[in-house]
PDB file of C-alpha atoms in Angstrom:
ATOM      1  CA  MET A1485     -10.509 -14.437 -16.487  1.00 67.00           C
ATOM      2  CA  ARG A1486      -7.290 -12.936 -17.832  1.00 70.00           C
ATOM      3  CA  ALA A1487      -7.034  -9.558 -19.520  1.00 69.00           C
ATOM      4  CA  GLY A1488      -4.666  -8.394 -22.183  1.00 76.00           C
ATOM      5  CA  MET A1489      -2.402  -5.526 -21.176  1.00 90.00           C
ATOM      6  CA  VAL A1490      -4.399  -2.605 -19.803  1.00 96.00           C
ATOM      7  CA  PHE A1491      -1.609  -0.068 -19.304  1.00 97.00           C
ATOM      8  CA  PRO A1492       0.251   1.232 -22.356  1.00 97.00           C
ATOM      9  CA  ASP A1493       3.498  -0.519 -23.173  1.00 96.00           C
ATOM     10  CA  GLY A1494       6.337   0.573 -20.919  1.00 96.00           C
ATOM     11  CA  ALA A1495       4.030   2.342 -18.449  1.00 97.00           C
ATOM     12  CA  TRP A1496       6.187   1.351 -15.468  1.00 97.00           C
ATOM     13  CA  GLN A1497       9.163   3.032 -17.126  1.00 97.00           C
ATOM     14  CA  LYS A1498       7.133   6.168 -17.757  1.00 98.00           C
ATOM     15  CA  VAL A1499       6.279   6.314 -14.071  1.00 98.00           C
ATOM     16  CA  ARG A1500       9.773   5.460 -12.884  1.00 97.00           C
ATOM     17  CA  PHE A1501      11.776   7.808 -15.105  1.00 97.00           C
ATOM     18  CA  GLY A1502       9.182  10.525 -15.581  1.00 97.00           C
ATOM     19  CA  LEU A1503       7.758  10.759 -12.065  1.00 97.00           C
ATOM     20  CA  PHE A1504       9.491   8.682  -9.385  1.00 96.00           C
ATOM     21  CA  GLU A1505      13.121   9.577 -10.075  1.00 95.00           C
ATOM     22  CA  PRO A1506      12.453  13.289 -10.730  1.00 95.00           C
ATOM     23  CA  THR A1507      10.539  13.370  -7.444  1.00 94.00           C
ATOM     24  CA  LEU A1508      13.315  11.584  -5.563  1.00 91.00           C
ATOM     25  CA  ASP A1509      15.882  14.012  -6.956  1.00 90.00           C
ATOM     26  CA  TYR A1510      13.769  17.154  -6.823  1.00 90.00           C
ATOM     27  CA  GLY A1511      15.317  20.138  -5.084  1.00 86.00           C
ATOM     28  CA  GLY A1512      13.009  22.971  -6.089  1.00 87.00           C
ATOM     29  CA  SER A1513      10.008  24.576  -4.436  1.00 87.00           C
ATOM     30  CA  ALA A1514       7.255  23.904  -6.984  1.00 91.00           C
ATOM     31  CA  TRP A1515       7.089  20.127  -7.425  1.00 93.00           C
ATOM     32  CA  SER A1516       3.553  20.102  -8.777  1.00 94.00           C
ATOM     33  CA  ARG A1517       4.391  22.636 -11.458  1.00 95.00           C
ATOM     34  CA  ASP A1518       7.790  21.199 -12.365  1.00 95.00           C
ATOM     35  CA  VAL A1519       7.190  17.431 -12.079  1.00 96.00           C
ATOM     36  CA  LEU A1520       3.598  16.357 -11.524  1.00 97.00           C
ATOM     37  CA  ASP A1521       1.640  18.591 -13.899  1.00 97.00           C
ATOM     38  CA  PRO A1522       3.829  17.961 -16.962  1.00 97.00           C
ATOM     39  CA  TRP A1523       3.781  14.204 -16.312  1.00 98.00           C
ATOM     40  CA  VAL A1524      -0.014  14.099 -15.931  1.00 97.00           C
ATOM     41  CA  SER A1525      -0.484  16.102 -19.148  1.00 97.00           C
ATOM     42  CA  ALA A1526       1.795  13.750 -21.097  1.00 97.00           C
ATOM     43  CA  HIS A1527       0.429  10.445 -19.747  1.00 98.00           C
ATOM     44  CA  SER A1528      -3.333  10.540 -19.880  1.00 97.00           C
ATOM     45  CA  SER A1529      -3.327   6.981 -21.212  1.00 97.00           C
ATOM     46  CA  VAL A1530      -1.608   5.732 -18.032  1.00 98.00           C
ATOM     47  CA  LEU A1531      -4.221   7.431 -15.863  1.00 98.00           C
ATOM     48  CA  ALA A1532      -7.057   6.071 -18.018  1.00 98.00           C
ATOM     49  CA  ALA A1533      -5.644   2.555 -17.555  1.00 98.00           C
ATOM     50  CA  LEU A1534      -5.400   3.132 -13.797  1.00 98.00           C
ATOM     51  CA  ARG A1535      -9.073   4.064 -13.664  1.00 97.00           C
ATOM     52  CA  GLN A1536      -9.937   0.932 -15.635  1.00 97.00           C
ATOM     53  CA  VAL A1537      -7.983  -1.295 -13.280  1.00 98.00           C
ATOM     54  CA  GLY A1538      -9.798   0.360 -10.383  1.00 98.00           C
ATOM     55  CA  GLU A1539     -13.196  -0.796 -11.596  1.00 97.00           C
ATOM     56  CA  ALA A1540     -14.850  -3.347  -9.323  1.00 97.00           C
ATOM     57  CA  ARG A1541     -15.085  -5.937 -12.083  1.00 97.00           C
ATOM     58  CA  MET A1542     -11.296  -6.016 -12.327  1.00 97.00           C
ATOM     59  CA  ALA A1543     -11.081  -7.797  -8.978  1.00 97.00           C
ATOM     60  CA  ALA A1544     -11.961 -10.951 -10.940  1.00 96.00           C
ATOM     61  CA  VAL A1545      -9.535 -10.279 -13.803  1.00 96.00           C
ATOM     62  CA  ALA A1546      -5.913 -11.473 -13.748  1.00 94.00           C
ATOM     63  CA  LEU A1547      -3.663  -8.705 -15.023  1.00 95.00           C
ATOM     64  CA  ALA A1548      -0.567  -8.982 -17.191  1.00 94.00           C
ATOM     65  CA  ARG A1549       2.728  -8.777 -15.305  1.00 94.00           C
ATOM     66  CA  GLU A1550       3.492  -5.430 -16.960  1.00 96.00           C
ATOM     67  CA  ASP A1551       0.248  -3.977 -15.580  1.00 97.00           C
ATOM     68  CA  LEU A1552       1.195  -5.017 -12.069  1.00 96.00           C
ATOM     69  CA  TRP A1553       4.627  -3.432 -12.602  1.00 97.00           C
ATOM     70  CA  ALA A1554       2.942  -0.157 -13.576  1.00 98.00           C
ATOM     71  CA  LEU A1555       0.787  -0.218 -10.455  1.00 98.00           C
ATOM     72  CA  TYR A1556       3.847  -0.958  -8.346  1.00 97.00           C
ATOM     73  CA  ALA A1557       5.701   1.991  -9.874  1.00 97.00           C
ATOM     74  CA  LEU A1558       2.797   4.288  -9.017  1.00 98.00           C
ATOM     75  CA  SER A1559       2.792   2.937  -5.468  1.00 97.00           C
ATOM     76  CA  ARG A1560       6.516   3.735  -5.161  1.00 96.00           C
ATOM     77  CA  VAL A1561       5.770   7.363  -6.012  1.00 97.00           C
ATOM     78  CA  MET A1562       3.097   7.407  -3.317  1.00 97.00           C
ATOM     79  CA  GLU A1563       5.476   5.900  -0.763  1.00 95.00           C
ATOM     80  CA  LEU A1564       7.855   8.791  -1.384  1.00 93.00           C
ATOM     81  CA  LEU A1565       5.103  11.349  -1.077  1.00 94.00           C
ATOM     82  CA  ILE A1566       3.790  10.077   2.292  1.00 94.00           C
ATOM     83  CA  LEU A1567       7.211  10.350   3.936  1.00 92.00           C
ATOM     84  CA  PRO A1568       6.639  13.914   5.246  1.00 89.00           C
ATOM     85  CA  GLY A1569       3.505  12.726   7.019  1.00 89.00           C
ATOM     86  CA  GLN A1570       5.291  10.012   8.991  1.00 90.00           C
ATOM     87  CA  PRO A1571       7.003  10.091  12.388  1.00 87.00           C
ATOM     88  CA  PRO A1572      10.553  11.485  12.188  1.00 77.00           C
ATOM     89  CA  ALA A1573      13.232   9.350  10.615  1.00 62.00           C
ATOM     90  CA  THR A1574      16.375   8.462  12.515  1.00 57.00           C
ATOM     91  CA  ASN A1575      18.623   9.197   9.533  1.00 60.00           C
ATOM     92  CA  PRO A1576      19.126  12.787   8.275  1.00 58.00           C
ATOM     93  CA  GLY A1577      18.844  13.449   4.554  1.00 62.00           C
ATOM     94  CA  ASP A1578      15.567  11.560   4.163  1.00 67.00           C
ATOM     95  CA  PRO A1579      13.534  12.679   1.108  1.00 68.00           C
ATOM     96  CA  ALA A1580      10.902  13.940   3.537  1.00 67.00           C
ATOM     97  CA  ASP A1581      13.336  16.740   4.364  1.00 66.00           C
ATOM     98  CA  TRP A1582      12.746  18.342   0.980  1.00 72.00           C
ATOM     99  CA  LEU A1583       9.338  17.070  -0.151  1.00 80.00           C
ATOM    100  CA  ALA A1584       6.384  19.336   0.563  1.00 80.00           C
ATOM    101  CA  SER A1585       3.721  17.792   2.764  1.00 82.00           C
ATOM    102  CA  SER A1586       1.081  18.894   0.279  1.00 89.00           C
ATOM    103  CA  ALA A1587       2.599  16.902  -2.591  1.00 93.00           C
ATOM    104  CA  TYR A1588       0.828  13.677  -1.695  1.00 94.00           C
ATOM    105  CA  GLY A1589      -2.620  15.259  -1.724  1.00 94.00           C
ATOM    106  CA  ARG A1590      -1.937  16.867  -5.073  1.00 95.00           C
ATOM    107  CA  PHE A1591      -0.857  13.554  -6.518  1.00 97.00           C
ATOM    108  CA  VAL A1592      -3.961  11.760  -5.237  1.00 97.00           C
ATOM    109  CA  ALA A1593      -6.170  14.452  -6.769  1.00 96.00           C
ATOM    110  CA  ALA A1594      -4.295  14.298 -10.074  1.00 96.00           C
ATOM    111  CA  ILE A1595      -4.816  10.539 -10.473  1.00 96.00           C
ATOM    112  CA  GLY A1596      -8.489  10.700  -9.457  1.00 96.00           C
ATOM    113  CA  GLY A1597      -7.990   9.076  -6.071  1.00 97.00           C
ATOM    114  CA  THR A1598     -10.543   9.144  -3.257  1.00 94.00           C
ATOM    115  CA  PHE A1599     -10.811   7.844   0.293  1.00 88.00           C
ATOM    116  CA  PRO A1600     -13.960   7.035   2.269  1.00 81.00           C
ATOM    117  CA  GLU A1601     -14.504   9.555   5.056  1.00 81.00           C
ATOM    118  CA  GLY A1602     -16.179   9.127   8.409  1.00 80.00           C
ATOM    119  CA  GLU A1603     -15.458   5.449   8.843  1.00 84.00           C
ATOM    120  CA  GLY A1604     -13.885   3.666  11.749  1.00 92.00           C
ATOM    121  CA  PHE A1605     -10.633   1.765  11.783  1.00 95.00           C
ATOM    122  CA  HIS A1606     -10.213  -1.241   9.551  1.00 95.00           C
ATOM    123  CA  PRO A1607      -6.875  -2.836   8.503  1.00 96.00           C
ATOM    124  CA  PHE A1608      -8.119  -3.033   4.913  1.00 96.00           C
ATOM    125  CA  LEU A1609      -8.148   0.757   4.770  1.00 96.00           C
ATOM    126  CA  HIS A1610      -5.691   1.747   7.469  1.00 97.00           C
ATOM    127  CA  GLU A1611      -2.016   1.198   8.262  1.00 97.00           C
ATOM    128  CA  ILE A1612      -1.210   1.336  11.949  1.00 97.00           C
ATOM    129  CA  VAL A1613       1.426   3.913  12.784  1.00 97.00           C
ATOM    130  CA  GLU A1614       0.825   4.344  16.520  1.00 96.00           C
ATOM    131  CA  VAL A1615      -1.169   2.455  19.180  1.00 97.00           C
ATOM    132  CA  GLU A1616      -2.492   3.849  22.437  1.00 97.00           C
ATOM    133  CA  PRO A1617      -3.313   1.130  25.016  1.00 97.00           C
ATOM    134  CA  ALA A1618      -6.964   1.106  26.059  1.00 97.00           C
ATOM    135  CA  ASP A1619      -7.880   0.522  29.678  1.00 96.00           C
ATOM    136  CA  ASP A1620     -10.193  -2.332  28.686  1.00 97.00           C
ATOM    137  CA  PRO A1621      -8.132  -5.206  27.201  1.00 96.00           C
ATOM    138  CA  GLN A1622     -11.204  -6.254  25.188  1.00 96.00           C
ATOM    139  CA  ALA A1623     -11.632  -2.839  23.545  1.00 96.00           C
ATOM    140  CA  PRO A1624     -11.465  -3.120  19.709  1.00 95.00           C
ATOM    141  CA  PRO A1625      -9.258  -0.676  17.774  1.00 96.00           C
ATOM    142  CA  VAL A1626     -10.708   2.782  17.214  1.00 96.00           C
ATOM    143  CA  LEU A1627      -9.262   5.704  15.284  1.00 96.00           C
ATOM    144  CA  VAL A1628      -7.723   8.515  17.321  1.00 96.00           C
ATOM    145  CA  GLY A1629      -5.651  10.290  14.661  1.00 95.00           C
ATOM    146  CA  GLN A1630      -4.387  10.333  11.082  1.00 94.00           C
ATOM    147  CA  TRP A1631      -0.865  10.701   9.772  1.00 94.00           C
ATOM    148  CA  TRP A1632      -1.723  10.644   6.072  1.00 94.00           C
ATOM    149  CA  PRO A1633      -4.921   9.873   4.153  1.00 95.00           C
ATOM    150  CA  GLY A1634      -5.296   6.738   2.085  1.00 95.00           C
ATOM    151  CA  CYS A1635      -6.104   6.501  -1.597  1.00 97.00           C
ATOM    152  CA  LEU A1636      -8.553   4.374  -3.570  1.00 97.00           C
ATOM    153  CA  VAL A1637      -8.943   4.594  -7.324  1.00 98.00           C
ATOM    154  CA  GLY A1638     -12.418   3.249  -7.868  1.00 97.00           C
ATOM    155  CA  SER A1639     -12.509   0.053  -5.774  1.00 97.00           C
ATOM    156  CA  LEU A1640      -8.749  -0.513  -5.745  1.00 98.00           C
ATOM    157  CA  VAL A1641      -6.652   0.431  -2.699  1.00 98.00           C
ATOM    158  CA  LEU A1642      -3.462   2.159  -3.840  1.00 98.00           C
ATOM    159  CA  MET A1643      -2.420   3.343  -0.390  1.00 97.00           C
ATOM    160  CA  ARG A1644      -3.842   2.720   3.050  1.00 97.00           C
ATOM    161  CA  GLY A1645      -4.186   5.697   5.370  1.00 96.00           C
ATOM    162  CA  GLY A1646      -1.656   5.957   8.163  1.00 96.00           C
ATOM    163  CA  VAL A1647      -3.437   6.192  11.514  1.00 96.00           C
ATOM    164  CA  SER A1648      -3.141   6.187  15.266  1.00 97.00           C
ATOM    165  CA  VAL A1649      -5.517   3.858  17.112  1.00 98.00           C
ATOM    166  CA  ARG A1650      -6.466   3.013  20.660  1.00 98.00           C
ATOM    167  CA  ALA A1651      -7.004  -0.675  21.368  1.00 97.00           C
ATOM    168  CA  GLY A1652      -7.145  -3.246  24.135  1.00 97.00           C
ATOM    169  CA  ALA A1653      -4.289  -5.682  24.665  1.00 96.00           C
ATOM    170  CA  ARG A1654      -6.422  -8.621  23.427  1.00 95.00           C
ATOM    171  CA  HIS A1655      -6.626  -6.982  20.007  1.00 95.00           C
ATOM    172  CA  LEU A1656      -3.274  -5.256  19.477  1.00 96.00           C
ATOM    173  CA  ASP A1657       0.088  -5.306  21.167  1.00 96.00           C
ATOM    174  CA  PRO A1658       1.016  -1.596  21.132  1.00 96.00           C
ATOM    175  CA  VAL A1659       4.690  -2.215  20.371  1.00 96.00           C
ATOM    176  CA  LEU A1660       4.288  -5.000  17.826  1.00 96.00           C
ATOM    177  CA  ALA A1661       1.512  -3.361  15.861  1.00 96.00           C
ATOM    178  CA  SER A1662       3.467  -0.128  15.479  1.00 96.00           C
ATOM    179  CA  THR A1663       7.046  -1.372  15.102  1.00 95.00           C
ATOM    180  CA  SER A1664       7.013  -4.914  13.661  1.00 95.00           C
ATOM    181  CA  THR A1665       7.993  -5.492  10.045  1.00 95.00           C
ATOM    182  CA  LEU A1666       5.498  -3.963   7.635  1.00 96.00           C
ATOM    183  CA  TYR A1667       4.998  -6.250   4.627  1.00 95.00           C
ATOM    184  CA  TRP A1668       4.206  -5.065   1.090  1.00 95.00           C
ATOM    185  CA  ALA A1669       5.926  -1.766   1.836  1.00 95.00           C
ATOM    186  CA  TRP A1670       8.986  -0.347   0.076  1.00 94.00           C
ATOM    187  CA  ARG A1671       9.928   2.426   2.473  1.00 92.00           C
ATOM    188  CA  ARG A1672       8.891   3.943   5.794  1.00 93.00           C
ATOM    189  CA  ARG A1673      10.806   6.472   7.843  1.00 89.00           C
ATOM    190  CA  TYR A1674      10.245   4.857  11.215  1.00 87.00           C
ATOM    191  CA  ARG A1675       9.868   1.070  10.908  1.00 92.00           C
ATOM    192  CA  GLN A1676      11.310  -1.958   9.146  1.00 93.00           C
ATOM    193  CA  VAL A1677       9.629  -2.927   5.892  1.00 94.00           C
ATOM    194  CA  ALA A1678       9.613  -5.984   3.626  1.00 92.00           C
ATOM    195  CA  ASP A1679       8.973  -5.721  -0.084  1.00 92.00           C
ATOM    196  CA  LEU A1680       9.640  -8.148  -2.937  1.00 88.00           C
ATOM    197  CA  SER A1681      11.733  -5.473  -4.639  1.00 89.00           C
ATOM    198  CA  HIS A1682      14.274  -5.444  -1.836  1.00 88.00           C
ATOM    199  CA  GLY A1683      17.582  -7.073  -2.596  1.00 80.00           C
ATOM    200  CA  TRP A1684      17.313  -6.548  -6.334  1.00 80.00           C
ATOM    201  CA  GLY A1685      19.308  -3.891  -8.148  1.00 69.00           C
ATOM    202  CA  GLY A1686      18.767  -1.660 -11.143  1.00 68.00           C
ATOM    203  CA  ASN A1687      15.795  -2.520 -13.325  1.00 73.00           C
ATOM    204  CA  SER A1688      15.082  -5.841 -11.588  1.00 84.00           C
ATOM    205  CA  GLN A1689      13.473  -4.270  -8.508  1.00 91.00           C
ATOM    206  CA  TRP A1690      10.940  -2.520 -10.745  1.00 94.00           C
ATOM    207  CA  ARG A1691       9.605  -5.831 -12.019  1.00 93.00           C
ATOM    208  CA  THR A1692       7.676  -6.255  -8.793  1.00 93.00           C
ATOM    209  CA  GLY A1693       3.982  -6.973  -8.868  1.00 93.00           C
ATOM    210  CA  PHE A1694       1.643  -4.694  -6.943  1.00 96.00           C
ATOM    211  CA  ARG A1695      -0.666  -6.276  -4.387  1.00 96.00           C
ATOM    212  CA  ARG A1696      -4.269  -5.575  -5.499  1.00 97.00           C
ATOM    213  CA  ASP A1697      -6.871  -5.194  -2.752  1.00 98.00           C
ATOM    214  CA  TYR A1698     -10.478  -4.374  -3.807  1.00 97.00           C
ATOM    215  CA  ARG A1699     -13.309  -2.950  -1.756  1.00 96.00           C
ATOM    216  CA  LEU A1700     -16.459  -4.354  -3.340  1.00 96.00           C
ATOM    217  CA  ALA A1701     -20.103  -3.866  -2.436  1.00 94.00           C
ATOM    218  CA  ASP A1702     -20.353  -7.158  -0.552  1.00 94.00           C
ATOM    219  CA  ARG A1703     -16.772  -8.194   0.204  1.00 96.00           C
ATOM    220  CA  LEU A1704     -13.185  -7.140   0.732  1.00 97.00           C
ATOM    221  CA  VAL A1705     -10.645  -8.870  -1.508  1.00 97.00           C
ATOM    222  CA  TYR A1706      -7.091  -9.081  -0.234  1.00 96.00           C
ATOM    223  CA  ASN A1707      -4.298  -9.815  -2.750  1.00 95.00           C
ATOM    224  CA  ALA A1708      -6.606 -10.626  -5.660  1.00 95.00           C
ATOM    225  CA  ASP A1709      -3.897 -11.861  -8.005  1.00 92.00           C
ATOM    226  CA  ALA A1710      -2.777 -14.599  -5.621  1.00 90.00           C
ATOM    227  CA  ALA A1711      -6.230 -16.174  -6.041  1.00 89.00           C
ATOM    228  CA  LEU A1712      -6.565 -15.430  -9.771  1.00 90.00           C
ATOM    229  CA  ASP A1713      -3.121 -16.699 -10.730  1.00 74.00           C
ATOM    230  CA  PRO A1714      -2.112 -19.102  -7.940  1.00 67.00           C
ATOM    231  CA  THR A1715       1.372 -20.518  -7.585  1.00 64.00           C
ATOM    232  CA  PRO A1716       2.442 -23.592  -5.617  1.00 58.00           C
ATOM    233  CA  PRO A1717       2.786 -23.012  -1.863  1.00 56.00           C
ATOM    234  CA  HIS A1718       6.202 -21.877  -0.745  1.00 54.00           C
ATOM    235  CA  PRO A1719       8.155 -24.665   1.027  1.00 54.00           C
ATOM    236  CA  GLY A1720       7.841 -24.326   4.753  1.00 54.00           C
ATOM    237  CA  GLY A1721       4.931 -21.922   4.457  1.00 52.00           C
ATOM    238  CA  GLN A1722       3.333 -20.604   7.632  1.00 53.00           C
ATOM    239  CA  ASP A1723       0.058 -21.555   9.253  1.00 52.00           C
ATOM    240  CA  PRO A1724      -2.989 -20.253   7.279  1.00 55.00           C
ATOM    241  CA  CYS A1725      -4.144 -18.277  10.333  1.00 55.00           C
ATOM    242  CA  THR A1726      -0.817 -16.477  10.280  1.00 61.00           C
ATOM    243  CA  ASP A1727      -1.388 -15.677   6.623  1.00 71.00           C
ATOM    244  CA  VAL A1728      -4.732 -14.039   7.368  1.00 88.00           C
ATOM    245  CA  ASP A1729      -3.350 -11.980  10.231  1.00 84.00           C
ATOM    246  CA  LEU A1730      -0.472 -10.674   8.162  1.00 89.00           C
ATOM    247  CA  LEU A1731      -2.605 -10.216   5.060  1.00 91.00           C
ATOM    248  CA  ARG A1732      -5.128  -8.050   6.838  1.00 95.00           C
ATOM    249  CA  TYR A1733      -2.770  -5.879   8.911  1.00 96.00           C
ATOM    250  CA  ARG A1734       0.425  -6.398   6.860  1.00 95.00           C
ATOM    251  CA  CYS A1735       2.352  -6.581  10.136  1.00 95.00           C
ATOM    252  CA  SER A1736       2.425  -8.567  13.379  1.00 94.00           C
ATOM    253  CA  THR A1737      -0.241  -7.581  15.861  1.00 95.00           C
ATOM    254  CA  LEU A1738      -0.165  -9.970  18.856  1.00 94.00           C
ATOM    255  CA  VAL A1739       2.580 -12.474  17.999  1.00 90.00           C
ATOM    256  CA  ASP A1740       5.829 -11.441  16.356  1.00 91.00           C
ATOM    257  CA  HIS A1741       6.041 -13.295  13.044  1.00 87.00           C
ATOM    258  CA  GLY A1742       9.422 -11.798  12.181  1.00 83.00           C
ATOM    259  CA  ASP A1743      10.667 -10.286   8.949  1.00 80.00           C
ATOM    260  CA  ASP A1744      11.024 -13.272   6.650  1.00 78.00           C
ATOM    261  CA  GLN A1745       7.498 -14.573   6.065  1.00 80.00           C
ATOM    262  CA  TRP A1746       6.613 -15.579   2.502  1.00 73.00           C
ATOM    263  CA  MET A1747       3.326 -13.758   2.007  1.00 72.00           C
ATOM    264  CA  CYS A1748       3.000 -12.963  -1.711  1.00 77.00           C
ATOM    265  CA  ASN A1749       0.999 -16.094  -2.548  1.00 80.00           C
ATOM    266  CA  SER A1750      -1.589 -15.656   0.192  1.00 85.00           C
ATOM    267  CA  HIS A1751      -5.091 -14.241  -0.320  1.00 89.00           C
ATOM    268  CA  HIS A1752      -8.265 -13.674   1.681  1.00 92.00           C
ATOM    269  CA  VAL A1753     -11.882 -12.553   1.207  1.00 94.00           C
ATOM    270  CA  GLU A1754     -14.231 -11.347   3.919  1.00 94.00           C
ATOM    271  CA  PRO A1755     -17.724  -9.792   3.934  1.00 94.00           C
ATOM    272  CA  THR A1756     -17.861  -6.010   3.744  1.00 87.00           C
ATOM    273  CA  ALA A1757     -20.955  -5.704   5.940  1.00 61.00           C
ATOM    274  CA  HIS A1758     -19.203  -6.995   9.040  1.00 49.00           C
ATOM    275  CA  THR A1759     -15.813  -5.346   8.719  1.00 45.00           C
ATOM    276  CA  VAL A1760     -16.078  -1.666   9.594  1.00 44.00           C
ATOM    277  CA  THR A1761     -15.901  -0.559  13.239  1.00 43.00           C
ATOM    278  CA  PRO A1762     -18.070   2.550  13.817  1.00 36.00           C
ATOM    279  CA  PRO A1763     -16.111   5.747  14.664  1.00 37.00           C
ATOM    280  CA  GLU A1764     -15.646   6.425  18.367  1.00 43.00           C
TER     281      GLU A1764
END
């Protein structure tokens, strides 16, 4: 099923020029008052469209390109706002040096975002920032700390939570899982990222489609649009098992797959009931 445009016309531009760039350039001490609150008041139609796209039924609906651009623009704002919650950057002058750590939480609240509490680690919900080796090599990953909370709008994952985990060597290589290239990410302070917007200048980079992952009652849907609007396989594509590994974690975990995998056309579905590891 394909929908007509859900977001208002030019929504990605409203996010980029009204929210992202003012946030990137902000030098004051009251970002919520000066940037976020006026934008939210002026763009209720964008937020209403976001809530609609977050409905569980939308996991089976192919969106217009412009809608995916709008979601991507919102994700870029979130990637700026989580910078203060990340390990220190190696380069001075990072936006995290002037963004308040509370800005991300205020943004999540303003857009109606939520995140399930009290659950154990799962790559659908969590981005690995740090790994502590477990004594037992068979020990599955368990949460031991949080760097920033994630954000779901309805059933749609807008941002995974950044976490520290402890895991056995048969499940996660501590170095690879925390330092290998992170796919579907525009910017991190502390690790290499790969995003389809990279390498494009000006307006072109903003015509990037957001990866839609949905948490449904009975299943987890990874990269819904790749299944709803499939494209021919990329020449020289990787093994399907590699696809699943990178789709779920968005990074290498046991074998280094490098920084040039073609992942945007891959998708995966798995049962919800068997995916959440109980908290330690």
